[in-house]
mmCIF file of C-alpha atoms in Angstrom:
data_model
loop_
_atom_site.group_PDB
_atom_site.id
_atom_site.type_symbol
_atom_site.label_atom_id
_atom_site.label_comp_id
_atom_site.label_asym_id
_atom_site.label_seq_id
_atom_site.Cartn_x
_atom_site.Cartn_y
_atom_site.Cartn_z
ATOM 1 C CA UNK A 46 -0.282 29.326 35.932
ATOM 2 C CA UNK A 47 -2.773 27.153 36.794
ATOM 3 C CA UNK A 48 -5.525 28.452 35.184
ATOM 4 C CA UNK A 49 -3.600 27.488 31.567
ATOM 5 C CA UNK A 50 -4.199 24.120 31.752
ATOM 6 C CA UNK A 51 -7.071 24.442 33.251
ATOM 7 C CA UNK A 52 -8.603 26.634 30.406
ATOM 8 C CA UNK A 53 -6.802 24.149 27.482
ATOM 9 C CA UNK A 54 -8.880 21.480 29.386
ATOM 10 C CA UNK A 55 -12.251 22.954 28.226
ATOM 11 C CA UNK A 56 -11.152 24.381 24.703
ATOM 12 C CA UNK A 57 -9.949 20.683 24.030
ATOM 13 C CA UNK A 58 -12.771 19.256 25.710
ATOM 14 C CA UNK A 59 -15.471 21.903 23.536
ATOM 15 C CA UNK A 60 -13.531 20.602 19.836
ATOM 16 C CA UNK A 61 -14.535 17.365 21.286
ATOM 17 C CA UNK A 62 -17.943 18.053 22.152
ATOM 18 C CA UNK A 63 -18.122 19.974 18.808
ATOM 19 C CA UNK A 64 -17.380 17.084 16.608
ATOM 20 C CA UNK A 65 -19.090 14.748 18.926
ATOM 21 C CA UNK A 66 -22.491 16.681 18.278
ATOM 22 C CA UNK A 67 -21.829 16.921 14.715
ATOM 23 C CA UNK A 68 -21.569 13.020 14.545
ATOM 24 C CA UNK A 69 -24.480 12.660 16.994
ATOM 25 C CA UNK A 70 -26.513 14.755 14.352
ATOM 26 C CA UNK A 71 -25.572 13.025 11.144
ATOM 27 C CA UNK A 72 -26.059 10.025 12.515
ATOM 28 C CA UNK A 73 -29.268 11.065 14.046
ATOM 29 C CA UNK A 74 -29.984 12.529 10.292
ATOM 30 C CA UNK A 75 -29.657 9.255 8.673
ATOM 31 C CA UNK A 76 -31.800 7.024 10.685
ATOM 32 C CA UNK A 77 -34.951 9.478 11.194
ATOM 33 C CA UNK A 78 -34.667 11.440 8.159
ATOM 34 C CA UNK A 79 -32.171 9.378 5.444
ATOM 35 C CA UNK A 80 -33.319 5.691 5.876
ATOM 36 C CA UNK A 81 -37.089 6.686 6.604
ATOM 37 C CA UNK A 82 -40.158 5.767 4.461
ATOM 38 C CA UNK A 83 -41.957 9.474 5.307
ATOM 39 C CA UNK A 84 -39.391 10.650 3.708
ATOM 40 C CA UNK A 85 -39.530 9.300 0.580
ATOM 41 C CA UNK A 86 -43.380 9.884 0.856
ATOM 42 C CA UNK A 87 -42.833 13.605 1.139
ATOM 43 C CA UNK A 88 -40.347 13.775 -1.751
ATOM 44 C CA UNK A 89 -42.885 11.806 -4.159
ATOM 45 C CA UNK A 90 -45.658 14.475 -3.396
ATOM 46 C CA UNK A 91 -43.402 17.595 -3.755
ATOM 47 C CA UNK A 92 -41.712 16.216 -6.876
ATOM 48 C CA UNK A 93 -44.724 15.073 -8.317
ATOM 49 C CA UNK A 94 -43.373 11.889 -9.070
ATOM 50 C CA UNK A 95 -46.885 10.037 -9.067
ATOM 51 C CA UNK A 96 -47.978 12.841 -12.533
ATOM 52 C CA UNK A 97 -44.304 12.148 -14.053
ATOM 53 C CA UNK A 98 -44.880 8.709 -14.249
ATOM 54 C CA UNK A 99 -48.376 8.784 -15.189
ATOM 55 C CA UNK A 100 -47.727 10.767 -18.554
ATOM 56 C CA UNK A 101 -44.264 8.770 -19.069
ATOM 57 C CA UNK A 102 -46.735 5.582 -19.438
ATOM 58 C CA UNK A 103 -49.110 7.413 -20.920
ATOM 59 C CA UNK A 104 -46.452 8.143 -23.396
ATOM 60 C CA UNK A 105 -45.528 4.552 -23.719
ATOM 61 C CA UNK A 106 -48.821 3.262 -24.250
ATOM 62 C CA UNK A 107 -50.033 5.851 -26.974
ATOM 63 C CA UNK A 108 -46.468 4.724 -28.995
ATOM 64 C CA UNK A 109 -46.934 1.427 -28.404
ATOM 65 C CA UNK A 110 -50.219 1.717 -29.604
ATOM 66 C CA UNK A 111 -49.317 2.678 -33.327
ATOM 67 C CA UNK A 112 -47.074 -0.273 -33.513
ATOM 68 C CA UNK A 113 -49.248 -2.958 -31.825
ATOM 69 C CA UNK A 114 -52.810 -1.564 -32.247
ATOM 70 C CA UNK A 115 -54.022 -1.543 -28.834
ATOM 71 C CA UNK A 116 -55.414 1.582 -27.719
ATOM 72 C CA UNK A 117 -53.786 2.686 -24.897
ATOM 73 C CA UNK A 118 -57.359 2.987 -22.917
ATOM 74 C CA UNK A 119 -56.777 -0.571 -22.676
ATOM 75 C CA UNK A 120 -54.100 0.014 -20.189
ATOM 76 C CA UNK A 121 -54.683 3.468 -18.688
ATOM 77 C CA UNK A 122 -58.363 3.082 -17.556
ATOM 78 C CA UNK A 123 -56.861 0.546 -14.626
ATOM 79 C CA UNK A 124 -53.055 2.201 -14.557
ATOM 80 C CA UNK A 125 -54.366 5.577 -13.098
ATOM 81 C CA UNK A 126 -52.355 7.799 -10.253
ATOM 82 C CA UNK A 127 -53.663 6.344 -7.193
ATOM 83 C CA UNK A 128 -52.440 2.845 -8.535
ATOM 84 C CA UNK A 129 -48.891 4.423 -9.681
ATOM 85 C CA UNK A 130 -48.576 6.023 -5.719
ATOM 86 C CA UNK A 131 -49.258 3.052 -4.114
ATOM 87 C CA UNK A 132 -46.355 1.253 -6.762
ATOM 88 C CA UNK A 133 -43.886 3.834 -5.873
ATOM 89 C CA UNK A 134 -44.791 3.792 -1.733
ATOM 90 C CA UNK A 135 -44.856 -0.223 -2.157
ATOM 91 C CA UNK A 136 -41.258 -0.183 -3.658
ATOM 92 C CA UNK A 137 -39.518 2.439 -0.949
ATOM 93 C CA UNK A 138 -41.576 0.015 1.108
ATOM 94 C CA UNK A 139 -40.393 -3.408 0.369
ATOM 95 C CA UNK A 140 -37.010 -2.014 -0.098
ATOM 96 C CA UNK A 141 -36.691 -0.939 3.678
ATOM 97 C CA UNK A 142 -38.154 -4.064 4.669
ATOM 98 C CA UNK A 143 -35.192 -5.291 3.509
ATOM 99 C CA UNK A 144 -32.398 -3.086 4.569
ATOM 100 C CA UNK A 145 -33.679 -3.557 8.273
ATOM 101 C CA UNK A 146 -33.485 -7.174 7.691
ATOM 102 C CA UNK A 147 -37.598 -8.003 7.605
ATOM 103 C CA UNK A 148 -36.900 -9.678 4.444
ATOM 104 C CA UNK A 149 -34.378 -11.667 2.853
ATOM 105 C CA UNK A 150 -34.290 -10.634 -0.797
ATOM 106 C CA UNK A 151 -36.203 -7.058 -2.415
ATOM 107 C CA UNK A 152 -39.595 -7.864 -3.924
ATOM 108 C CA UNK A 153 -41.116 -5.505 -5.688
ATOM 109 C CA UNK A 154 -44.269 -6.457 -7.518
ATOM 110 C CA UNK A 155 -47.967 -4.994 -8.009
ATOM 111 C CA UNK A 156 -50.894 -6.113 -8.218
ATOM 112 C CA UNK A 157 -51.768 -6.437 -12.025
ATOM 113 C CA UNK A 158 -55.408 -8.510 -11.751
ATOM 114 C CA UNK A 159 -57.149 -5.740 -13.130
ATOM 115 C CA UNK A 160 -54.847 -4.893 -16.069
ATOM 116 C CA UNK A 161 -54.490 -8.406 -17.038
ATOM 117 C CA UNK A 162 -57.912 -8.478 -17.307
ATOM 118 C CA UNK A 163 -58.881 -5.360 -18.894
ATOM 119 C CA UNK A 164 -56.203 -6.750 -21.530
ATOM 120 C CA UNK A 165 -57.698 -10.211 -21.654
ATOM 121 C CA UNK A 166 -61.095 -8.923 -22.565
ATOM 122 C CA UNK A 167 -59.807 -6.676 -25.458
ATOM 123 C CA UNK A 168 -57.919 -9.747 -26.985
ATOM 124 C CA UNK A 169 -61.046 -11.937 -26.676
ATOM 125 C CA UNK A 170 -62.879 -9.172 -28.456
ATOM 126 C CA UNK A 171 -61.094 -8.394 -31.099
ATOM 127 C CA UNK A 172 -60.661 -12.158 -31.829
ATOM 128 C CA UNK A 173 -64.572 -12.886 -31.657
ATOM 129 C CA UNK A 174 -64.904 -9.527 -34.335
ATOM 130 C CA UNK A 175 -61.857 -11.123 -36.667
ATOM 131 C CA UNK A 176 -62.735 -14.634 -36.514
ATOM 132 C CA UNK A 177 -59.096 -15.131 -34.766
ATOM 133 C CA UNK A 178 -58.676 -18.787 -33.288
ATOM 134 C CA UNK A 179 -57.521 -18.491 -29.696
ATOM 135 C CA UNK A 180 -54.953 -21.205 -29.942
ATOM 136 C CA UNK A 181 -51.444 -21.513 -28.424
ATOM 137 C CA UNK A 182 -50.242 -18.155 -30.456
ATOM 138 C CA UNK A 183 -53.247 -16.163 -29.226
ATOM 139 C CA UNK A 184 -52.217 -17.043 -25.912
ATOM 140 C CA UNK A 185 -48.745 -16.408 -26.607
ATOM 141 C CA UNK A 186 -49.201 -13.177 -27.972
ATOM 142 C CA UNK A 187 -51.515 -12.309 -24.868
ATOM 143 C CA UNK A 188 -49.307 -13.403 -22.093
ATOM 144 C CA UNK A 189 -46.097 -11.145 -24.679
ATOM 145 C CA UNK A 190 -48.287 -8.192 -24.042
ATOM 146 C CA UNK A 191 -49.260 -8.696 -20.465
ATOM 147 C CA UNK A 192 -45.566 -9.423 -19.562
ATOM 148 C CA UNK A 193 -44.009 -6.547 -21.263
ATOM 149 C CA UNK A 194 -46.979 -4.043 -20.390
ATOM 150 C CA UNK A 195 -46.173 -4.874 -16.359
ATOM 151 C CA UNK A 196 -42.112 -4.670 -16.854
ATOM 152 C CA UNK A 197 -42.784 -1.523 -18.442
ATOM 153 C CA UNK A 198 -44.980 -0.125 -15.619
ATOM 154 C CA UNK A 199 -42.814 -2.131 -12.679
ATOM 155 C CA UNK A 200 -39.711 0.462 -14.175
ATOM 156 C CA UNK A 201 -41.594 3.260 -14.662
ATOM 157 C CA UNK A 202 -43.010 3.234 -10.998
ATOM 158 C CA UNK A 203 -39.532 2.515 -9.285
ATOM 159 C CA UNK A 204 -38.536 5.964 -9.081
ATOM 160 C CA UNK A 205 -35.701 5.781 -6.488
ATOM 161 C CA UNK A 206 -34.384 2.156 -9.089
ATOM 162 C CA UNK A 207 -34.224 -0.002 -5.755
ATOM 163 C CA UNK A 208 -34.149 -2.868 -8.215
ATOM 164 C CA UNK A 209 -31.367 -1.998 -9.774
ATOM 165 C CA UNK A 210 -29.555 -1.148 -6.386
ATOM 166 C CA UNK A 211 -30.682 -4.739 -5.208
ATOM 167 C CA UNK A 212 -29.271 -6.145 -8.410
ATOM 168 C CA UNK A 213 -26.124 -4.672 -8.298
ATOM 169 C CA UNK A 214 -25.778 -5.984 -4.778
ATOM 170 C CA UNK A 215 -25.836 -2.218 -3.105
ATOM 171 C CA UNK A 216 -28.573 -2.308 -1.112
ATOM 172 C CA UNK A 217 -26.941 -5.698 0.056
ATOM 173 C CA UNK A 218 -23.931 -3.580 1.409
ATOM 174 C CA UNK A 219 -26.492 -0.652 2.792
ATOM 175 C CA UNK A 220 -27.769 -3.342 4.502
ATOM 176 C CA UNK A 221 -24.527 -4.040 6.262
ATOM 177 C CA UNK A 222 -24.246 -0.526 7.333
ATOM 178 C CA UNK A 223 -27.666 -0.333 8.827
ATOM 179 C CA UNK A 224 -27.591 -2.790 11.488
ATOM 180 C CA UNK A 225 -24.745 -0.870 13.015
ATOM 181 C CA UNK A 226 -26.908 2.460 12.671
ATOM 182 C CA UNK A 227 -28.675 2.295 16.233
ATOM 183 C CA UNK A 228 -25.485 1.445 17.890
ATOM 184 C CA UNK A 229 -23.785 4.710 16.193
ATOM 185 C CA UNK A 230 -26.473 6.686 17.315
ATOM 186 C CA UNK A 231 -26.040 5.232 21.140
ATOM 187 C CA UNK A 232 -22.592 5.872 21.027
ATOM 188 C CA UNK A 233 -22.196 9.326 19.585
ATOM 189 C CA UNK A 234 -25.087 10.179 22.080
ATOM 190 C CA UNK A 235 -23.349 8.357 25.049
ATOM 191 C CA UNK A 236 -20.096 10.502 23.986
ATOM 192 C CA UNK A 237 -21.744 13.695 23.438
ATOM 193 C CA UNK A 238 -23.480 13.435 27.228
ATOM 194 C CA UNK A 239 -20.225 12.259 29.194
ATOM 195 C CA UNK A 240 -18.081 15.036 27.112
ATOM 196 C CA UNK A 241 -20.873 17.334 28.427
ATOM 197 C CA UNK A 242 -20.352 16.090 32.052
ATOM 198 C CA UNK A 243 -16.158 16.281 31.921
ATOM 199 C CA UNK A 244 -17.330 20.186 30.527
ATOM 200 C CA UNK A 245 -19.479 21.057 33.959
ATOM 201 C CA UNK A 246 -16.776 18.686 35.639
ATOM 202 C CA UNK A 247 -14.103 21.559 34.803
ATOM 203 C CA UNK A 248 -16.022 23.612 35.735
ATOM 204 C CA UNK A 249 -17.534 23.162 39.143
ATOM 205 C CA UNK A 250 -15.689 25.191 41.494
ATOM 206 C CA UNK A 251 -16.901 28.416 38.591
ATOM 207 C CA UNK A 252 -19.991 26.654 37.607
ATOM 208 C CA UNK A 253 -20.628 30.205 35.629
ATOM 209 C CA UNK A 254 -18.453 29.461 32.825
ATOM 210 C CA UNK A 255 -20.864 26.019 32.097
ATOM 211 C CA UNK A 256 -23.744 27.026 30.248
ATOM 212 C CA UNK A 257 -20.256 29.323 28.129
ATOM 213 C CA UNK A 258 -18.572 26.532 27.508
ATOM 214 C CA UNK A 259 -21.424 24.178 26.205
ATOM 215 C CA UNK A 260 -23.306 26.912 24.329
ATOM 216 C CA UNK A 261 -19.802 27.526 22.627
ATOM 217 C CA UNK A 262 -19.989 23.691 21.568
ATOM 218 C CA UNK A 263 -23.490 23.568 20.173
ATOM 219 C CA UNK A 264 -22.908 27.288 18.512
ATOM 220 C CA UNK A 265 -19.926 26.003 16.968
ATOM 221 C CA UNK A 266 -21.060 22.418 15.449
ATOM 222 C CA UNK A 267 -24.342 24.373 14.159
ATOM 223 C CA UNK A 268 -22.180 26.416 12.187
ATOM 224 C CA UNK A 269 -20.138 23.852 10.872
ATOM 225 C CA UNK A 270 -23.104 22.049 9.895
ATOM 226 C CA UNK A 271 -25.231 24.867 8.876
ATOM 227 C CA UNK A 272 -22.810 26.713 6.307
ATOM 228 C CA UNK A 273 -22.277 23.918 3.781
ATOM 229 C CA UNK A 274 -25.977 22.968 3.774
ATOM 230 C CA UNK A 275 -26.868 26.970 3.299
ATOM 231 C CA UNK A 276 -23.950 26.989 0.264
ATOM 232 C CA UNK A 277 -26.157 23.788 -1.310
ATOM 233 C CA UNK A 278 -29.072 25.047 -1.136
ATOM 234 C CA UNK A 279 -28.349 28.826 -2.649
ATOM 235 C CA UNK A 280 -26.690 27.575 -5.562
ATOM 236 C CA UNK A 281 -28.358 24.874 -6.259
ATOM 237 C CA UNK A 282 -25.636 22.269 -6.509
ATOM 238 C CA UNK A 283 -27.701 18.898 -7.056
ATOM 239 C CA UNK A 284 -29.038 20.986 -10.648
ATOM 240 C CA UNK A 285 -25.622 20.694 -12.055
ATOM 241 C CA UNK A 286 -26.312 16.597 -12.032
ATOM 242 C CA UNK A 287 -26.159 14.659 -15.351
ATOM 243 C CA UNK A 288 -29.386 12.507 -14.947
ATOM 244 C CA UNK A 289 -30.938 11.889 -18.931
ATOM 245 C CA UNK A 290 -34.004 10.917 -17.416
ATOM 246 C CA UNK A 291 -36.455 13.584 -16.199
ATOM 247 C CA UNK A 292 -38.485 11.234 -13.785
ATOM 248 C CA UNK A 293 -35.222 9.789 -12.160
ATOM 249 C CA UNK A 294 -33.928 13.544 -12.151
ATOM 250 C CA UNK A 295 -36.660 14.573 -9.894
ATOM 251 C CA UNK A 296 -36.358 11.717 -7.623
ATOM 252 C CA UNK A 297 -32.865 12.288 -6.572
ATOM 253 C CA UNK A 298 -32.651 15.697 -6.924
ATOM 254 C CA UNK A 299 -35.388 15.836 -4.319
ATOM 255 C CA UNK A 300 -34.641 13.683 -2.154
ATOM 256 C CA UNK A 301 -30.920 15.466 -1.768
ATOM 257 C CA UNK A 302 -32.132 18.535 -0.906
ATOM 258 C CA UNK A 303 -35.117 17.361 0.966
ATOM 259 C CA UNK A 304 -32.116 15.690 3.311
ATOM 260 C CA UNK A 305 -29.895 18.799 3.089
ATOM 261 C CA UNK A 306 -32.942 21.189 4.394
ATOM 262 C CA UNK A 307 -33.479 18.671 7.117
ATOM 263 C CA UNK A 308 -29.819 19.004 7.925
ATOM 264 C CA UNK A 309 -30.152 22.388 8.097
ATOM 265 C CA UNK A 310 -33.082 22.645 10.206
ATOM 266 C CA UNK A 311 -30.951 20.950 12.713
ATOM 267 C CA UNK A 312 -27.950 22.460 12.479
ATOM 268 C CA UNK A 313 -29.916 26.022 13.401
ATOM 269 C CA UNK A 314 -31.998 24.442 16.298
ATOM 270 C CA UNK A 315 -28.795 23.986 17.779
ATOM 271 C CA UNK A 316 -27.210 27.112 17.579
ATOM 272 C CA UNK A 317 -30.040 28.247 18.728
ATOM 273 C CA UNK A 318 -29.113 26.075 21.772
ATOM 274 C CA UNK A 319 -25.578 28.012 22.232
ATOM 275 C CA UNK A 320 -27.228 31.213 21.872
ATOM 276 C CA UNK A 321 -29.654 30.340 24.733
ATOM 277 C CA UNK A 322 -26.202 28.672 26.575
ATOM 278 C CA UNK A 323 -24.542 32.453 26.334
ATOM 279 C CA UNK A 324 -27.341 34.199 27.106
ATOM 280 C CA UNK A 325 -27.295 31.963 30.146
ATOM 281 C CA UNK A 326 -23.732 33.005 30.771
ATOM 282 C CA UNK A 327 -24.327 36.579 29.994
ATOM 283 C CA UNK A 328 -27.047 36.581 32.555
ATOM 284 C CA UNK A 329 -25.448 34.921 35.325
ATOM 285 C CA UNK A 330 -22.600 37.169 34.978
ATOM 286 C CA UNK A 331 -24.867 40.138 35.221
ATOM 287 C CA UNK A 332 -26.257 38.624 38.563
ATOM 288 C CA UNK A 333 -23.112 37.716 39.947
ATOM 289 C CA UNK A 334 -21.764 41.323 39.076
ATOM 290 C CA UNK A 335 -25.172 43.085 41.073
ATOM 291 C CA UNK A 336 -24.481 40.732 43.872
ATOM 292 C CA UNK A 337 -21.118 42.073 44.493
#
């Protein structure tokens, strides 16, 4: 009779530990993996984001050429790829500066000197060839083209839209939630460890049935996590979402199953872990059985 409770003691105790590793991992998910710049860095080079947006201005330029008649050389020979990579790092940037609390608004801006320049220089050309005054509408018209050119590009090159989060005031809340994020990792690691303990606890006068019980936790939460992020993956479930824009498409889409493959990854490291915990059992039950 007493070995009922005793056994109910470490099936309740292993649900605990189960849920308390699935938390630890999530958790663990979000801040190295989630809310991390490398990660955003890896999405942008398997997406190809930097070529998307490249040949979306490239796009823009050539049509806004046949309606303002300024070749779109004008822009491109400074906007080139490395320039667009460094906009869309510089924007995941800036925008984690400010969810950790480095900064006090989101600023994203690039550096335009050369652009402004290269589009200077065409105006003042094509004035000294037309006999154009460069009065107060020249400039006006100059500083039009400059402003909209840069809006255009600032858009184009925020692939995740952190502006627009940071205008509608949700990075503002994300914010919120981040500050807490090291202390839920602490705790749902503290739990995990002194759930652990109360396991071998139970379990000291047949410390046998420890590496059983605890392998039986990590098997099980791996599982748990593991089979949802498999079912994602194989059919493809972010491709059924309704995003118009190709670029933006790409971005999310990405970065979703970028995060779900790294959820995976740990989900089968640790059941791997309760596979090595019951071959643990399973061998010191063989030596305990050639002993007697």
């Amino acid at each position: 009779m007493k070995r009922i409770p005793h056994y109910f003691l470490n099936v309740l105790f292993t649900l605990f530990l189960v849920f308390s590793l699935i938390c630890t991992e999530m958790t663990l998910l979000v801040q190295r993996s989630a809310l991390n710049v490398n990660m955003f860095h890896v999405v942008v080079q398997q997406e190809g984001l930097t070529d998307k947006a490249y040949d979306k201005l490239e796009t823009y330029f050539k049509t806004r050429a046949n309606s303002t008649g300024i070749p779109e050389a004008v822009f491109l020979r400074v906007v080139d790829k490395e320039m667009i990579y460094n906009g869309i790092m510089e924007s995941v940037t800036q925008s984690f500066e400010y969810l950790n609390g480095n900064t006090s608004e989101y600023q994203f801006t690039m550096d335009f000197t050369e652009m402004e320049q290269s589009v200077t220089e065409f105006f003042e050309e094509y004035a000294d060839v037309n006999g154009y005054q460069k009065d107060d509408i020249y400039q006006e018209k100059l500083t039009a083209v400059i402003e909209e050119s840069e809006k255009e590009i600032l858009f184009v090159v925020d692939n995740f839209k952190f502006t627009m989060l940071y205008e509608k005031g949700w990075l503002a809340k994300l914010r919120q939630v981040v500050g807490y994020l090291n202390v839920a990792v602490t705790v749902c690691l503290a739990v995990t460890i002194v759930l652990a303990v109360i396991i071998v606890f139970l379990n000291k006068k047949k410390m046998i049935n420890i590496p059983y019980w605890l392998g039986l936790s990590a098997f099980t939460a791996g599982v748990l996590v593991s089979v949802p992020c498999f079912w994602v993956t194989h059919t493809n479930y972010f491709s059924g979402f309704v995003v118009t824009d190709p670029q933006i498409f790409s971005a999310v889409v990405g970065y979703l199953n970028l995060l779900v493959n790294r959820a995976f990854v740990m989900a089968v490291v640790t059941i791997c872990i309760g596979i090595v915990g019951f071959g643990g059992f399973g061998a010191l039950c063989l030596f305990q059985r050639t002993e007697e």
